[in-house]
Short mmCIF file of C-alpha atoms in Angstrom, two decimals:
data_model
loop_
_atom_site.label_atom_id
_atom_site.label_comp_id
_atom_site.label_asym_id
_atom_site.label_seq_id
_atom_site.Cartn_x
_atom_site.Cartn_y
_atom_site.Cartn_z
CA UNK A 307 -1.84 -6.38 -34.12
CA UNK A 308 0.62 -8.57 -35.79
CA UNK A 309 2.47 -11.54 -33.97
CA UNK A 310 5.35 -10.93 -36.59
CA UNK A 311 8.63 -9.37 -34.97
CA UNK A 312 12.22 -9.34 -35.76
CA UNK A 313 13.85 -11.34 -32.85
CA UNK A 314 17.10 -9.41 -33.50
CA UNK A 315 15.47 -6.32 -32.26
CA UNK A 316 13.85 -7.93 -29.43
CA UNK A 317 16.58 -7.01 -26.86
CA UNK A 318 16.58 -3.32 -28.22
CA UNK A 319 12.94 -3.09 -27.96
CA UNK A 320 12.85 -4.47 -24.64
CA UNK A 321 15.68 -2.07 -23.41
CA UNK A 322 13.84 0.79 -24.90
CA UNK A 323 10.64 -0.20 -23.00
CA UNK A 324 12.47 -0.60 -19.73
CA UNK A 325 13.97 2.93 -20.10
CA UNK A 326 10.49 4.13 -21.07
CA UNK A 327 8.91 2.86 -17.90
CA UNK A 328 11.80 3.85 -15.54
CA UNK A 329 11.59 7.33 -16.66
CA UNK A 330 7.88 7.33 -16.47
CA UNK A 331 8.24 6.06 -12.84
CA UNK A 332 10.73 9.08 -12.22
CA UNK A 333 13.43 6.38 -11.42
CA UNK A 334 16.94 6.99 -12.03
CA UNK A 335 19.10 4.09 -13.14
CA UNK A 336 20.61 3.78 -9.84
CA UNK A 337 17.09 3.60 -8.04
CA UNK A 338 15.55 1.32 -10.54
CA UNK A 339 18.62 -1.27 -10.31
CA UNK A 340 18.19 -1.05 -6.49
CA UNK A 341 14.62 -1.86 -6.74
CA UNK A 342 15.24 -4.78 -9.09
CA UNK A 343 18.04 -6.11 -7.16
CA UNK A 344 20.38 -5.64 -10.24
CA UNK A 345 23.59 -3.78 -10.73
CA UNK A 346 23.42 -0.25 -12.33
CA UNK A 347 25.87 -1.29 -15.07
CA UNK A 348 23.65 -4.36 -15.96
CA UNK A 349 20.54 -1.98 -16.30
CA UNK A 350 22.51 0.21 -18.50
CA UNK A 351 23.34 -2.75 -20.64
CA UNK A 352 19.80 -3.90 -20.74
CA UNK A 353 18.49 -0.42 -21.63
CA UNK A 354 20.90 -0.26 -24.73
CA UNK A 355 20.00 -3.94 -25.97
CA UNK A 356 23.46 -4.91 -24.98
CA UNK A 357 22.11 -7.35 -22.46
CA UNK A 358 19.92 -10.23 -22.86
CA UNK A 359 18.12 -10.66 -19.47
CA UNK A 360 16.48 -13.88 -18.33
CA UNK A 361 12.96 -14.47 -17.73
CA UNK A 362 13.63 -14.16 -13.87
CA UNK A 363 15.22 -11.23 -14.42
CA UNK A 364 12.48 -9.55 -16.90
CA UNK A 365 10.06 -10.80 -13.87
CA UNK A 366 12.28 -8.47 -11.12
CA UNK A 367 12.35 -5.55 -13.88
CA UNK A 368 8.44 -5.77 -14.15
CA UNK A 369 7.62 -5.90 -10.74
CA UNK A 370 10.32 -2.92 -9.99
CA UNK A 371 8.41 -0.85 -12.68
CA UNK A 372 4.77 -1.87 -11.42
CA UNK A 373 3.77 -3.34 -14.93
CA UNK A 374 3.20 -6.72 -16.49
CA UNK A 375 6.25 -8.25 -17.95
CA UNK A 376 4.36 -8.43 -21.56
CA UNK A 377 4.24 -4.46 -21.70
CA UNK A 378 8.00 -4.46 -22.00
CA UNK A 379 7.81 -6.48 -25.14
CA UNK A 380 4.98 -3.90 -26.92
CA UNK A 381 6.01 -1.92 -30.20
CA UNK A 382 4.74 1.25 -28.34
CA UNK A 383 3.61 2.61 -25.19
#
């Protein structure tokens, strides 16, 4: 795959992937937020690409979804 990406779309791609994996795991935003120790409103902001999570938060999200953090940046699942 290409290493080129549009940094402006990175948050949106990340958010779409979080939503994809959350739904694949059968979790509501509230259940997922609880697992990741995040506020549901913050989770919603991440999924819409509005929020820009820190590396630490990305790690908590990956653990809550039981996936490698890199999967959250992939072009497609």
